[in-house]
Coordinates of C-alpha atoms and ligand atoms in Angstrom, one line a residue:
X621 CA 3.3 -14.5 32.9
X622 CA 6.9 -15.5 32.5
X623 CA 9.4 -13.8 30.4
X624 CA 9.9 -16.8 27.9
X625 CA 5.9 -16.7 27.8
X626 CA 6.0 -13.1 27.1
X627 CA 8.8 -13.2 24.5
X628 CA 6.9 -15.8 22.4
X629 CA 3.8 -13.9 22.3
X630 CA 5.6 -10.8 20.8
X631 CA 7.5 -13.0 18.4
X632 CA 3.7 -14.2 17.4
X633 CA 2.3 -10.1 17.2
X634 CA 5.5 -8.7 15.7
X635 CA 4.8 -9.5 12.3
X636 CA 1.1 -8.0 13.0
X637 CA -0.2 -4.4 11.4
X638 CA -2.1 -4.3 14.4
X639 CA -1.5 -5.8 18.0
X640 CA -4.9 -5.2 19.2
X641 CA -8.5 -4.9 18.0
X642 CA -9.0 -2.2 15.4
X643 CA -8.7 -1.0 12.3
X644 CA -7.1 1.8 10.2
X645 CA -10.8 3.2 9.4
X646 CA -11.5 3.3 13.1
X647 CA -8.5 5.3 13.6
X648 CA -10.1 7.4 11.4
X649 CA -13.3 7.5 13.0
X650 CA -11.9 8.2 15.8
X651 CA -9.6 11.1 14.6
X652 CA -13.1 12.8 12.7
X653 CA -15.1 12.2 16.0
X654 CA -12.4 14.4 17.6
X655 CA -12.5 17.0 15.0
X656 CA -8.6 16.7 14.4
X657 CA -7.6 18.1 11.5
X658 CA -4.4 18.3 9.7
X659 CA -2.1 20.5 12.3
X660 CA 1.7 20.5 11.5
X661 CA 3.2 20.7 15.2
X662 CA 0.9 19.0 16.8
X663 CA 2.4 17.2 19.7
X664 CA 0.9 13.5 19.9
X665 CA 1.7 10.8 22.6
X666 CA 1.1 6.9 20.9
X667 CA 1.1 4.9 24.2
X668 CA 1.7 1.3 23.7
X669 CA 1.5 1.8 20.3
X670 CA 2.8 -1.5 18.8
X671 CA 4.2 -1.7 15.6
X672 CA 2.6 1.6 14.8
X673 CA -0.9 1.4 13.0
X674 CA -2.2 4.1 14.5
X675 CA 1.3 6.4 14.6
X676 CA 1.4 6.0 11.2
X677 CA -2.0 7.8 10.5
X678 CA -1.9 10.0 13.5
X679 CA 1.4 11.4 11.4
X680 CA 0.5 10.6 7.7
X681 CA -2.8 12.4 8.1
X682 CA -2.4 14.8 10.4
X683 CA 1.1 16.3 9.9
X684 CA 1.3 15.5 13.7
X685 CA 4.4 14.5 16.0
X686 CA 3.8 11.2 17.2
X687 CA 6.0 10.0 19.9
X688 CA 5.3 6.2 20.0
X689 CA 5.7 4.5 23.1
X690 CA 6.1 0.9 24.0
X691 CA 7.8 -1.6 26.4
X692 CA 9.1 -3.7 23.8
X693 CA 11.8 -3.1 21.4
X694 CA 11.0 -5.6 18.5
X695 CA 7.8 -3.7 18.4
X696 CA 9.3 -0.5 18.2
X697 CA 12.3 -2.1 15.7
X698 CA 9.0 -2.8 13.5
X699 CA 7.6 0.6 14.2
X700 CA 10.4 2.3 12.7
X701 CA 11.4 -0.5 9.7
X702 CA 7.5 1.2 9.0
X703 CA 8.1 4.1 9.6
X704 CA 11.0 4.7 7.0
X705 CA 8.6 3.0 4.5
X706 CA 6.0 5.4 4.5
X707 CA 8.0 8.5 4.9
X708 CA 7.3 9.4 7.9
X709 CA 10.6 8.7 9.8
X710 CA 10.7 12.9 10.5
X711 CA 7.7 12.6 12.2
X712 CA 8.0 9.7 14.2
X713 CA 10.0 9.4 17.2
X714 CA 10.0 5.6 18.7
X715 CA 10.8 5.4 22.5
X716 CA 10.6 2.5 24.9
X717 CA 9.5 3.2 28.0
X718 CA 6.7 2.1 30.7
X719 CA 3.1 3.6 30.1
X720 CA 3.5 3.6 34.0
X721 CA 6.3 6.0 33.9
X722 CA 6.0 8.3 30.8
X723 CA 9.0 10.9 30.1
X724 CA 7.1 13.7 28.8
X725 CA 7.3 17.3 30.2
X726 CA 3.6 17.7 32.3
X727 CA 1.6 19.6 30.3
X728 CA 3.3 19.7 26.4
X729 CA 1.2 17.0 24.6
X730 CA -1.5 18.4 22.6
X731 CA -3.3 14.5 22.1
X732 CA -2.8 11.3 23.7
X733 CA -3.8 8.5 21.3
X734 CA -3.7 4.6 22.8
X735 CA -5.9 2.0 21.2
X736 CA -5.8 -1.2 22.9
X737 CA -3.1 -0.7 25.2
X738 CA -4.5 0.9 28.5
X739 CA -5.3 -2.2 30.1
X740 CA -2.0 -2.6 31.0
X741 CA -2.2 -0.3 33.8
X742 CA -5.9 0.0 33.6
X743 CA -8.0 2.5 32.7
X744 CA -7.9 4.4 35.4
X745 CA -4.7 4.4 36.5
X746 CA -4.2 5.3 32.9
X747 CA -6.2 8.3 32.8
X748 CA -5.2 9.6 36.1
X749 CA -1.6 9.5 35.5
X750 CA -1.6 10.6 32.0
X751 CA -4.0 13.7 32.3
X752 CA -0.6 15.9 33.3
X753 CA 1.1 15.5 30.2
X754 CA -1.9 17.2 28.4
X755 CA -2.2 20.8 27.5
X756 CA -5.0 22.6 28.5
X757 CA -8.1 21.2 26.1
X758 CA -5.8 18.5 25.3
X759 CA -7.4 15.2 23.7
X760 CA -7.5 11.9 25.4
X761 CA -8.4 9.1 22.6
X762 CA -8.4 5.3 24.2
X763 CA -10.3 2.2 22.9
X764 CA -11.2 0.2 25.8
X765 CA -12.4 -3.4 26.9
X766 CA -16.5 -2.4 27.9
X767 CA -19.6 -4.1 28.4
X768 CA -21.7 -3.4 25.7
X769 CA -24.9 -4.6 27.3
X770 CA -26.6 -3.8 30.9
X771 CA -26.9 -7.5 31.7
X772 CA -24.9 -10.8 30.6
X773 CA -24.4 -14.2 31.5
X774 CA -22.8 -14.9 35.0
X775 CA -20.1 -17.2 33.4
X776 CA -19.1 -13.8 31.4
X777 CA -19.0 -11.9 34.6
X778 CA -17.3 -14.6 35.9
X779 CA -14.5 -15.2 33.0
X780 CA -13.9 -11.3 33.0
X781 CA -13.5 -10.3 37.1
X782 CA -10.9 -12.8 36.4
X783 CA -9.5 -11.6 33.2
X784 CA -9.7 -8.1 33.4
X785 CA -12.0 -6.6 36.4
X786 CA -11.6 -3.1 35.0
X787 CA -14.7 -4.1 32.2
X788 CA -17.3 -2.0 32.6
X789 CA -20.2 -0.5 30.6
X790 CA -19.6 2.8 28.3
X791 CA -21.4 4.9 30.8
X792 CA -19.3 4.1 33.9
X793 CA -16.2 4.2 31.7
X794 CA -17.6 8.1 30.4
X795 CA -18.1 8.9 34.2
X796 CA -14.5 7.8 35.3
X797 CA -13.6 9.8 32.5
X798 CA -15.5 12.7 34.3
X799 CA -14.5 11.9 37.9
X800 CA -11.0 12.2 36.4
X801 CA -11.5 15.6 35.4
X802 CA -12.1 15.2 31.7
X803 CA -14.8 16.4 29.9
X804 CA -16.4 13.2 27.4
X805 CA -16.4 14.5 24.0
X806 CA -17.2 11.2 22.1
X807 CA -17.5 7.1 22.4
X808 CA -18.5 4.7 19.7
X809 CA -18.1 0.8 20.1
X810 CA -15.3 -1.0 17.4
X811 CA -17.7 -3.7 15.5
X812 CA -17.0 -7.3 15.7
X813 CA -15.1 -7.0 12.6
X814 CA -12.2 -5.1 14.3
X815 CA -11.1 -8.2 16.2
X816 CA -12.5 -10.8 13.7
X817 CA -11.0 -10.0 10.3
X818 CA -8.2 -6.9 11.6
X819 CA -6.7 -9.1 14.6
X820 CA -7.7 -12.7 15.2
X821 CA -7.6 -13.7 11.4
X822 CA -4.7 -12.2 10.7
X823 CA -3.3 -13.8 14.2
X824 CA -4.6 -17.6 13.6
X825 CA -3.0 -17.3 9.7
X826 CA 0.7 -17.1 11.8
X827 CA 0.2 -20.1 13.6
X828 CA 1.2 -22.7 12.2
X829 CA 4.9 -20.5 11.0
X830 CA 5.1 -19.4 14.6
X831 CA 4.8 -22.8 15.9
X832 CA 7.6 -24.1 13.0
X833 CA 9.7 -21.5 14.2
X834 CA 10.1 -22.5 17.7
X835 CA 10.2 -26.9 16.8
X836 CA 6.3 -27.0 18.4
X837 CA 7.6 -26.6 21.8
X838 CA 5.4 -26.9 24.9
X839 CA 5.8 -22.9 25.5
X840 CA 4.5 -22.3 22.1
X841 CA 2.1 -24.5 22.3
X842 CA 0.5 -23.0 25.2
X843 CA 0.2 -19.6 23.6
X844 CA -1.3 -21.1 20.3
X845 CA -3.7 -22.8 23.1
X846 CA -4.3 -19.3 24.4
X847 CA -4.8 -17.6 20.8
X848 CA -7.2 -20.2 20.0
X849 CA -9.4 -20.2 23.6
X850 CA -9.5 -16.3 23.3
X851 CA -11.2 -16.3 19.6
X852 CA -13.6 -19.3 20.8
X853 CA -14.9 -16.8 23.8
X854 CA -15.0 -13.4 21.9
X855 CA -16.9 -15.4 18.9
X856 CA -19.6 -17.0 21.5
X857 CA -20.0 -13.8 23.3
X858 CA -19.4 -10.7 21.2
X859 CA -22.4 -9.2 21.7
X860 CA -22.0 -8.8 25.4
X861 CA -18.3 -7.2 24.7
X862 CA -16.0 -5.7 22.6
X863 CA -13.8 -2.9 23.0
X864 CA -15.2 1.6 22.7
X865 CA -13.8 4.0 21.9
X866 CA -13.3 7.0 24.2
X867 CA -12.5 10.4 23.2
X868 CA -12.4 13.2 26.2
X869 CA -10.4 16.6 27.0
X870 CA -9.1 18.4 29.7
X871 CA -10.4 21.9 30.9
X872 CA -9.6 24.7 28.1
X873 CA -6.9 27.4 28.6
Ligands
LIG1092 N1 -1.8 0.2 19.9 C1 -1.3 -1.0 19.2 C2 -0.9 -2.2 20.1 C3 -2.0 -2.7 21.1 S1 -1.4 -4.1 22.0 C4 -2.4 -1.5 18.2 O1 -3.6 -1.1 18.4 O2 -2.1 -2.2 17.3 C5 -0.9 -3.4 23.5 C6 0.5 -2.8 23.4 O3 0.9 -2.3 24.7 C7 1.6 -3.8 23.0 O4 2.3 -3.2 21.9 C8 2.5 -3.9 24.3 O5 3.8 -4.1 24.0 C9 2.3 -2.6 24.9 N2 2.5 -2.6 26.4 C10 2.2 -3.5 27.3 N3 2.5 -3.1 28.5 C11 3.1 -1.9 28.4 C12 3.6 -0.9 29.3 N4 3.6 -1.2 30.6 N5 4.1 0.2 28.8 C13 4.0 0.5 27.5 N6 3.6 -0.4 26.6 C14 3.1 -1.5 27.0

């Protein structure tokens, strides 16, 4: 994708709560699956965290310190405008960087929280490189593109190898987890409703604003095209996909 690309389609998810699939109760889920609890000094890593959903519960409900990570700076400009709203500035610490080349100390992070984000790298790559930065009994928590079904329709396959060739089914994402040298401690699967009403709803509603904004040009066409062809596919075939869940720690102390 071309940087001009790329710039429109964070001008487009800027203005979002949430740049992924997901949803502040999930967050929760996920935190209560894990048995986190409220822990002042806890050390957590955000990775690719956005504009902050998560960060923002991670450190409102948990007293934690949340270093949230992204590659782009208007995300992380709305992270912190956020940030300051709620309160939370003292707890929050914004920093861009590559999830490819985190600067953490190896072995200081008590949680590493990324919803939506690992793709980028791919899960594992992800998991492999981050596993270092944990603490002994450190938590991993990722949600994650996975097949929700043994068997789909080869046009699915098809569409995805191309797309995004890491999808896989829970269990071979909990046995990566494993081969990785994690011990699984919990997976659910997000409901339709995480990308229908959280993300794609709230996405198609800035449209028509996003496409004023840059004089219906060609570029912002195309993404709108885009937005549009990737709600179309997740509608017909949801109940092939979606995205889990995944929560998994490294050996105790
Ligand atoms: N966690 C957020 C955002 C998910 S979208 C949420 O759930 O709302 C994926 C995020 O990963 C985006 O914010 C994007 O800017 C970020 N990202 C993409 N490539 C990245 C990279 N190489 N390093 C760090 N962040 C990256």
């Amino acid at each position: 994708m071309d940087m001009d690309a790329l710039t429109l389609l964070v001008d487009l998810h800027r203005d979002g709560a949430r740049q992924g699939p997901g949803s502040d109760a999930i967050t929760r889920q996920a935190m209560a699956l894990a048995g986190l609890t409220p822990q002042a000094g806890l050390k957590i890593a955000d990775i690719g965290c956005g504009t902050g959903a998560s960060a923002l519960l991670l450190a409102g409900d948990l007293e934690a310190e949340v270093t949230a990570v992204d590659l782009f700076p208007a995300f992380l400009d709305k992270l912190q405008a956020r940030t300051a709203e709620a309160g939370l500035s003292s707890l929050i610490t914004p920093v861009e960087a590559s999830m490819a080349a985190l600067p953490f100390e190896p072995g200081g992070l008590d949680v590493i929280w990324s919803e939506g984000a690992i793709y980028n790298i791919g899960f594992e790559a992800g998991i492999a490189a981050w596993k270092r930065f944990l603490k002994p009994g450190g938590l991993l928590a990722v949600s994650e593109l996975s097949w929700f079904t043994a068997e789909r329709p080869a046009e699915l396959e098809a569409y995805w190898s191309e797309q995004y060739p890491g999808v896989a089914p829970a269990s071979a994402k909990i046995a990566q987890l494993e081969e990785a040298g994690y011990t699984p401690v919990g997976y659910f699967p997000l409901p339709a409703s995480a990308w229908l009403d959280q993300y794609y709803a709230p996405t198609q509603a800035r449209l028509p604003a996003f496409l004023d904004r840059h004089g219906h040009s060609e570029a912002a066409r195309t993404v709108v095209e885009m937005e549009q062809a990737e709600l179309a596919h997740f509608e017909a075939h949801h109940r092939y996909y979606g995205y889990g869940f995944y929560l998994a720690r490294t050996p105790g102390p």
